PDB file of C-alpha atoms in Angstrom:
ATOM      1  CA  UNK A   1     204.216  58.903  20.286  1.00 52.00           C
ATOM      2  CA  UNK A   2     201.793  61.856  19.222  1.00 52.00           C
ATOM      3  CA  UNK A   3     198.242  61.552  21.050  1.00 60.00           C
ATOM      4  CA  UNK A   4     195.074  63.243  20.795  1.00 67.00           C
ATOM      5  CA  UNK A   5     193.819  61.745  23.683  1.00 76.00           C
ATOM      6  CA  UNK A   6     194.448  63.428  27.351  1.00 74.00           C
ATOM      7  CA  UNK A   7     195.326  61.281  30.394  1.00 69.00           C
ATOM      8  CA  UNK A   8     191.751  61.680  31.579  1.00 64.00           C
ATOM      9  CA  UNK A   9     190.445  59.903  28.145  1.00 88.00           C
ATOM     10  CA  UNK A  10     193.168  56.912  28.686  1.00 89.00           C
ATOM     11  CA  UNK A  11     191.475  56.689  32.150  1.00 89.00           C
ATOM     12  CA  UNK A  12     188.290  55.928  30.586  1.00 92.00           C
ATOM     13  CA  UNK A  13     189.059  53.287  28.404  1.00 96.00           C
ATOM     14  CA  UNK A  14     187.137  50.179  29.518  1.00 97.00           C
ATOM     15  CA  UNK A  15     188.691  47.253  26.957  1.00 98.00           C
ATOM     16  CA  UNK A  16     190.818  47.216  24.285  1.00 98.00           C
ATOM     17  CA  UNK A  17     190.794  45.222  20.802  1.00 98.00           C
ATOM     18  CA  UNK A  18     193.495  44.743  18.824  1.00 98.00           C
ATOM     19  CA  UNK A  19     194.204  43.912  14.970  1.00 97.00           C
ATOM     20  CA  UNK A  20     196.721  40.851  15.150  1.00 97.00           C
ATOM     21  CA  UNK A  21     199.117  41.004  11.895  1.00 94.00           C
ATOM     22  CA  UNK A  22     201.275  43.888  11.675  1.00 94.00           C
ATOM     23  CA  UNK A  23     199.962  45.347  15.445  1.00 97.00           C
ATOM     24  CA  UNK A  24     200.797  42.343  17.916  1.00 98.00           C
ATOM     25  CA  UNK A  25     202.794  40.326  15.140  1.00 96.00           C
ATOM     26  CA  UNK A  26     205.158  40.585  12.332  1.00 93.00           C
ATOM     27  CA  UNK A  27     202.564  38.394  10.427  1.00 87.00           C
ATOM     28  CA  UNK A  28     201.371  40.239   7.623  1.00 77.00           C
ATOM     29  CA  UNK A  29     201.191  38.221   4.574  1.00 73.00           C
ATOM     30  CA  UNK A  30     203.402  39.356   1.027  1.00 72.00           C
ATOM     31  CA  UNK A  31     200.826  41.684   0.229  1.00 73.00           C
ATOM     32  CA  UNK A  32     202.928  42.714  -3.196  1.00 78.00           C
ATOM     33  CA  UNK A  33     203.493  38.923  -4.227  1.00 79.00           C
ATOM     34  CA  UNK A  34     199.763  38.146  -3.053  1.00 78.00           C
ATOM     35  CA  UNK A  35     198.297  41.060  -5.555  1.00 82.00           C
ATOM     36  CA  UNK A  36     200.483  39.986  -7.988  1.00 81.00           C
ATOM     37  CA  UNK A  37     199.162  36.528  -7.794  1.00 81.00           C
ATOM     38  CA  UNK A  38     195.840  37.603  -7.820  1.00 79.00           C
ATOM     39  CA  UNK A  39     196.576  39.958 -11.054  1.00 80.00           C
ATOM     40  CA  UNK A  40     195.374  43.279  -9.024  1.00 80.00           C
ATOM     41  CA  UNK A  41     197.171  46.302  -8.680  1.00 77.00           C
ATOM     42  CA  UNK A  42     198.665  47.957  -5.431  1.00 79.00           C
ATOM     43  CA  UNK A  43     195.815  49.142  -2.797  1.00 74.00           C
ATOM     44  CA  UNK A  44     193.346  47.151  -4.011  1.00 75.00           C
ATOM     45  CA  UNK A  45     191.005  45.544  -1.425  1.00 77.00           C
ATOM     46  CA  UNK A  46     191.546  41.794  -1.969  1.00 77.00           C
ATOM     47  CA  UNK A  47     188.810  40.604  -0.361  1.00 76.00           C
ATOM     48  CA  UNK A  48     186.594  43.175  -2.566  1.00 79.00           C
ATOM     49  CA  UNK A  49     188.133  41.841  -5.422  1.00 77.00           C
ATOM     50  CA  UNK A  50     187.691  38.122  -4.518  1.00 78.00           C
ATOM     51  CA  UNK A  51     183.848  39.099  -3.681  1.00 79.00           C
ATOM     52  CA  UNK A  52     183.500  40.986  -7.349  1.00 79.00           C
ATOM     53  CA  UNK A  53     184.870  37.559  -8.960  1.00 81.00           C
ATOM     54  CA  UNK A  54     181.788  36.031 -11.262  1.00 78.00           C
ATOM     55  CA  UNK A  55     181.885  32.598 -10.781  1.00 86.00           C
ATOM     56  CA  UNK A  56     182.263  30.576  -7.752  1.00 84.00           C
ATOM     57  CA  UNK A  57     185.287  28.863  -9.104  1.00 83.00           C
ATOM     58  CA  UNK A  58     187.266  31.754  -9.576  1.00 79.00           C
ATOM     59  CA  UNK A  59     186.511  32.835  -6.115  1.00 78.00           C
ATOM     60  CA  UNK A  60     187.413  29.530  -4.571  1.00 84.00           C
ATOM     61  CA  UNK A  61     191.069  29.422  -6.830  1.00 83.00           C
ATOM     62  CA  UNK A  62     191.683  33.175  -5.674  1.00 81.00           C
ATOM     63  CA  UNK A  63     190.754  32.452  -2.157  1.00 80.00           C
ATOM     64  CA  UNK A  64     193.213  29.624  -2.301  1.00 84.00           C
ATOM     65  CA  UNK A  65     195.975  31.616  -3.165  1.00 81.00           C
ATOM     66  CA  UNK A  66     195.168  34.331  -0.302  1.00 81.00           C
ATOM     67  CA  UNK A  67     194.961  31.007   2.176  1.00 82.00           C
ATOM     68  CA  UNK A  68     198.510  29.960   0.903  1.00 83.00           C
ATOM     69  CA  UNK A  69     199.960  33.817   1.719  1.00 81.00           C
ATOM     70  CA  UNK A  70     198.110  34.033   4.941  1.00 84.00           C
ATOM     71  CA  UNK A  71     199.271  30.428   6.265  1.00 89.00           C
ATOM     72  CA  UNK A  72     203.144  31.002   5.281  1.00 86.00           C
ATOM     73  CA  UNK A  73     203.301  34.547   6.931  1.00 88.00           C
ATOM     74  CA  UNK A  74     201.845  33.108   9.809  1.00 93.00           C
ATOM     75  CA  UNK A  75     204.524  30.326  10.605  1.00 93.00           C
ATOM     76  CA  UNK A  76     206.842  32.965  10.484  1.00 91.00           C
ATOM     77  CA  UNK A  77     205.393  35.028  12.901  1.00 94.00           C
ATOM     78  CA  UNK A  78     207.392  37.056  15.500  1.00 96.00           C
ATOM     79  CA  UNK A  79     206.533  39.382  18.333  1.00 98.00           C
ATOM     80  CA  UNK A  80     206.396  43.346  17.656  1.00 97.00           C
ATOM     81  CA  UNK A  81     208.451  45.279  20.308  1.00 97.00           C
ATOM     82  CA  UNK A  82     206.790  46.026  22.919  1.00 97.00           C
ATOM     83  CA  UNK A  83     203.462  44.318  21.802  1.00 98.00           C
ATOM     84  CA  UNK A  84     203.741  41.324  25.038  1.00 97.00           C
ATOM     85  CA  UNK A  85     204.785  44.135  27.170  1.00 98.00           C
ATOM     86  CA  UNK A  86     201.291  45.843  26.477  1.00 98.00           C
ATOM     87  CA  UNK A  87     198.868  42.920  26.765  1.00 98.00           C
ATOM     88  CA  UNK A  88     200.806  42.075  30.244  1.00 98.00           C
ATOM     89  CA  UNK A  89     200.148  45.865  31.288  1.00 97.00           C
ATOM     90  CA  UNK A  90     196.606  46.221  30.391  1.00 97.00           C
ATOM     91  CA  UNK A  91     195.907  42.625  31.770  1.00 97.00           C
ATOM     92  CA  UNK A  92     197.551  43.619  35.323  1.00 96.00           C
ATOM     93  CA  UNK A  93     194.848  46.817  35.114  1.00 95.00           C
ATOM     94  CA  UNK A  94     192.037  44.532  34.713  1.00 96.00           C
ATOM     95  CA  UNK A  95     190.847  45.274  31.232  1.00 97.00           C
ATOM     96  CA  UNK A  96     189.573  42.896  28.885  1.00 98.00           C
ATOM     97  CA  UNK A  97     191.376  42.419  25.795  1.00 98.00           C
ATOM     98  CA  UNK A  98     190.316  40.900  22.610  1.00 98.00           C
ATOM     99  CA  UNK A  99     191.536  40.600  18.733  1.00 98.00           C
ATOM    100  CA  UNK A 100     189.515  41.561  16.040  1.00 98.00           C
ATOM    101  CA  UNK A 101     191.307  40.686  12.507  1.00 96.00           C
ATOM    102  CA  UNK A 102     190.652  40.142   8.598  1.00 91.00           C
ATOM    103  CA  UNK A 103     192.568  36.974   8.672  1.00 92.00           C
ATOM    104  CA  UNK A 104     191.400  33.813   8.547  1.00 89.00           C
ATOM    105  CA  UNK A 105     190.757  31.418  11.832  1.00 94.00           C
ATOM    106  CA  UNK A 106     193.491  28.919  10.296  1.00 93.00           C
ATOM    107  CA  UNK A 107     196.080  31.301  10.262  1.00 93.00           C
ATOM    108  CA  UNK A 108     195.132  33.954  12.980  1.00 95.00           C
ATOM    109  CA  UNK A 109     195.662  30.258  15.529  1.00 96.00           C
ATOM    110  CA  UNK A 110     198.852  29.529  13.907  1.00 94.00           C
ATOM    111  CA  UNK A 111     200.269  33.179  15.146  1.00 96.00           C
ATOM    112  CA  UNK A 112     198.501  33.198  18.297  1.00 97.00           C
ATOM    113  CA  UNK A 113     199.594  29.456  19.225  1.00 96.00           C
ATOM    114  CA  UNK A 114     203.046  30.199  18.028  1.00 96.00           C
ATOM    115  CA  UNK A 115     203.833  33.411  20.230  1.00 97.00           C
ATOM    116  CA  UNK A 116     201.412  32.425  23.053  1.00 97.00           C
ATOM    117  CA  UNK A 117     199.145  35.447  22.782  1.00 97.00           C
ATOM    118  CA  UNK A 118     197.080  35.172  25.711  1.00 95.00           C
ATOM    119  CA  UNK A 119     194.023  36.793  24.396  1.00 97.00           C
ATOM    120  CA  UNK A 120     191.477  34.583  24.625  1.00 94.00           C
ATOM    121  CA  UNK A 121     188.638  36.219  22.572  1.00 98.00           C
ATOM    122  CA  UNK A 122     189.376  36.210  18.536  1.00 98.00           C
ATOM    123  CA  UNK A 123     187.269  37.344  15.957  1.00 98.00           C
ATOM    124  CA  UNK A 124     188.102  36.538  12.383  1.00 96.00           C
ATOM    125  CA  UNK A 125     186.926  37.607   8.779  1.00 91.00           C
ATOM    126  CA  UNK A 126     185.138  34.568   9.617  1.00 92.00           C
ATOM    127  CA  UNK A 127     183.140  35.412  12.614  1.00 96.00           C
ATOM    128  CA  UNK A 128     182.411  39.016  11.526  1.00 95.00           C
ATOM    129  CA  UNK A 129     182.041  40.911   8.512  1.00 94.00           C
ATOM    130  CA  UNK A 130     185.686  42.226   7.812  1.00 92.00           C
ATOM    131  CA  UNK A 131     187.180  45.280   8.574  1.00 93.00           C
ATOM    132  CA  UNK A 132     186.093  48.141   8.007  1.00 94.00           C
ATOM    133  CA  UNK A 133     182.744  46.685   8.896  1.00 96.00           C
ATOM    134  CA  UNK A 134     182.372  47.450  12.582  1.00 97.00           C
ATOM    135  CA  UNK A 135     180.534  44.503  13.206  1.00 98.00           C
ATOM    136  CA  UNK A 136     183.568  42.873  15.006  1.00 98.00           C
ATOM    137  CA  UNK A 137     183.764  45.563  17.333  1.00 98.00           C
ATOM    138  CA  UNK A 138     180.275  45.745  18.264  1.00 98.00           C
ATOM    139  CA  UNK A 139     180.071  41.686  18.844  1.00 98.00           C
ATOM    140  CA  UNK A 140     182.872  41.924  21.329  1.00 98.00           C
ATOM    141  CA  UNK A 141     181.196  45.393  23.243  1.00 98.00           C
ATOM    142  CA  UNK A 142     178.066  43.185  23.373  1.00 98.00           C
ATOM    143  CA  UNK A 143     179.894  40.294  24.987  1.00 98.00           C
ATOM    144  CA  UNK A 144     181.721  42.630  27.303  1.00 98.00           C
ATOM    145  CA  UNK A 145     178.974  44.442  27.982  1.00 98.00           C
ATOM    146  CA  UNK A 146     180.753  47.851  27.077  1.00 98.00           C
ATOM    147  CA  UNK A 147     179.751  51.124  24.868  1.00 97.00           C
ATOM    148  CA  UNK A 148     181.992  51.103  21.889  1.00 97.00           C
ATOM    149  CA  UNK A 149     182.893  54.541  22.971  1.00 96.00           C
ATOM    150  CA  UNK A 150     184.707  53.431  25.717  1.00 96.00           C
ATOM    151  CA  UNK A 151     186.946  50.871  23.127  1.00 97.00           C
ATOM    152  CA  UNK A 152     190.384  51.544  22.242  1.00 97.00           C
ATOM    153  CA  UNK A 153     190.807  49.723  18.913  1.00 97.00           C
ATOM    154  CA  UNK A 154     194.724  49.089  18.245  1.00 98.00           C
ATOM    155  CA  UNK A 155     195.674  48.626  14.435  1.00 97.00           C
ATOM    156  CA  UNK A 156     198.489  49.264  11.988  1.00 94.00           C
ATOM    157  CA  UNK A 157     196.347  50.187   8.577  1.00 91.00           C
ATOM    158  CA  UNK A 158     193.756  52.503   7.210  1.00 93.00           C
ATOM    159  CA  UNK A 159     190.756  49.658   7.732  1.00 92.00           C
ATOM    160  CA  UNK A 160     191.829  49.498  11.433  1.00 96.00           C
ATOM    161  CA  UNK A 161     190.952  53.327  11.959  1.00 96.00           C
ATOM    162  CA  UNK A 162     187.913  53.261   9.637  1.00 96.00           C
ATOM    163  CA  UNK A 163     186.655  50.411  11.619  1.00 97.00           C
ATOM    164  CA  UNK A 164     187.069  52.358  14.874  1.00 97.00           C
ATOM    165  CA  UNK A 165     185.127  55.137  13.752  1.00 96.00           C
ATOM    166  CA  UNK A 166     182.409  53.085  11.787  1.00 97.00           C
ATOM    167  CA  UNK A 167     182.030  51.712  15.446  1.00 98.00           C
ATOM    168  CA  UNK A 168     182.129  54.920  17.281  1.00 97.00           C
ATOM    169  CA  UNK A 169     185.344  53.948  19.176  1.00 97.00           C
ATOM    170  CA  UNK A 170     189.136  55.324  19.874  1.00 95.00           C
ATOM    171  CA  UNK A 171     191.620  54.080  17.422  1.00 95.00           C
ATOM    172  CA  UNK A 172     195.422  53.890  18.334  1.00 95.00           C
ATOM    173  CA  UNK A 173     197.423  53.683  15.154  1.00 95.00           C
ATOM    174  CA  UNK A 174     200.600  51.795  15.366  1.00 96.00           C
ATOM    175  CA  UNK A 175     203.033  53.358  12.970  1.00 94.00           C
ATOM    176  CA  UNK A 176     206.504  52.816  13.930  1.00 93.00           C
ATOM    177  CA  UNK A 177     208.316  54.056  11.105  1.00 89.00           C
ATOM    178  CA  UNK A 178     206.666  56.431   8.151  1.00 88.00           C
ATOM    179  CA  UNK A 179     203.084  58.367   9.482  1.00 91.00           C
ATOM    180  CA  UNK A 180     200.833  57.614   6.399  1.00 91.00           C
ATOM    181  CA  UNK A 181     198.723  60.619   5.349  1.00 90.00           C
ATOM    182  CA  UNK A 182     195.329  58.958   7.190  1.00 90.00           C
ATOM    183  CA  UNK A 183     196.836  59.098  10.663  1.00 92.00           C
ATOM    184  CA  UNK A 184     195.434  62.417  10.895  1.00 88.00           C
ATOM    185  CA  UNK A 185     192.162  60.966  11.716  1.00 86.00           C
ATOM    186  CA  UNK A 186     193.485  58.455  14.610  1.00 92.00           C
ATOM    187  CA  UNK A 187     192.878  59.835  18.343  1.00 93.00           C
ATOM    188  CA  UNK A 188     196.370  57.934  19.221  1.00 92.00           C
ATOM    189  CA  UNK A 189     199.402  58.013  16.960  1.00 93.00           C
ATOM    190  CA  UNK A 190     201.872  55.460  18.783  1.00 94.00           C
ATOM    191  CA  UNK A 191     205.659  54.677  17.707  1.00 93.00           C
ATOM    192  CA  UNK A 192     206.400  52.121  20.529  1.00 94.00           C
ATOM    193  CA  UNK A 193     204.371  50.313  22.983  1.00 96.00           C
ATOM    194  CA  UNK A 194     206.741  51.057  25.363  1.00 95.00           C
ATOM    195  CA  UNK A 195     205.986  54.722  25.200  1.00 91.00           C
ATOM    196  CA  UNK A 196     202.123  54.013  25.219  1.00 93.00           C
ATOM    197  CA  UNK A 197     202.480  52.265  28.716  1.00 94.00           C
ATOM    198  CA  UNK A 198     204.616  54.707  30.019  1.00 92.00           C
ATOM    199  CA  UNK A 199     201.964  57.455  28.802  1.00 89.00           C
ATOM    200  CA  UNK A 200     199.156  55.311  30.017  1.00 91.00           C
ATOM    201  CA  UNK A 201     197.766  56.948  33.543  1.00 87.00           C
ATOM    202  CA  UNK A 202     199.163  54.631  36.555  1.00 80.00           C
TER     203      UNK A 202
END
């Protein structure tokens, strides 16, 4: 784990928001297959592509493809190593927890129920503007009555980092294997959740 947050700064974190797919659960859709099915290239924002389609019918057909991929991956979801222990650790510290995902509600519910993820506050792309828009973090902070600067957002992708930055929150980027180029902008790089637990001030 590489960190730019000091022990004192971690101690000041008053709430934690998690991404879902690829962060708590192995439940990311087959993005390569999904983009091929939609006829778009690697790196294209799928939701922006759908929004750009000219007709309602085209948008509906594209969303149906996306939904099928999301549901299929959620049914196969499994825990990411250490995520369950991290949730338990943060709960023991009485920190409020939430999930902010770009997924649709039905797929997120399948993943959460399949794994028994004990985080009741969940916002999907239908509850707030999809990431990297900061609305989801702001809505959660309003409910918690906390400042976004006191929040740590944990995710595994560029959109997660951008969402935290746009909201004025701290970001922990989960990257257990190769560290991406954009990771340099994260406040915290986490290769293993067990190491994050050990690093958190007791």
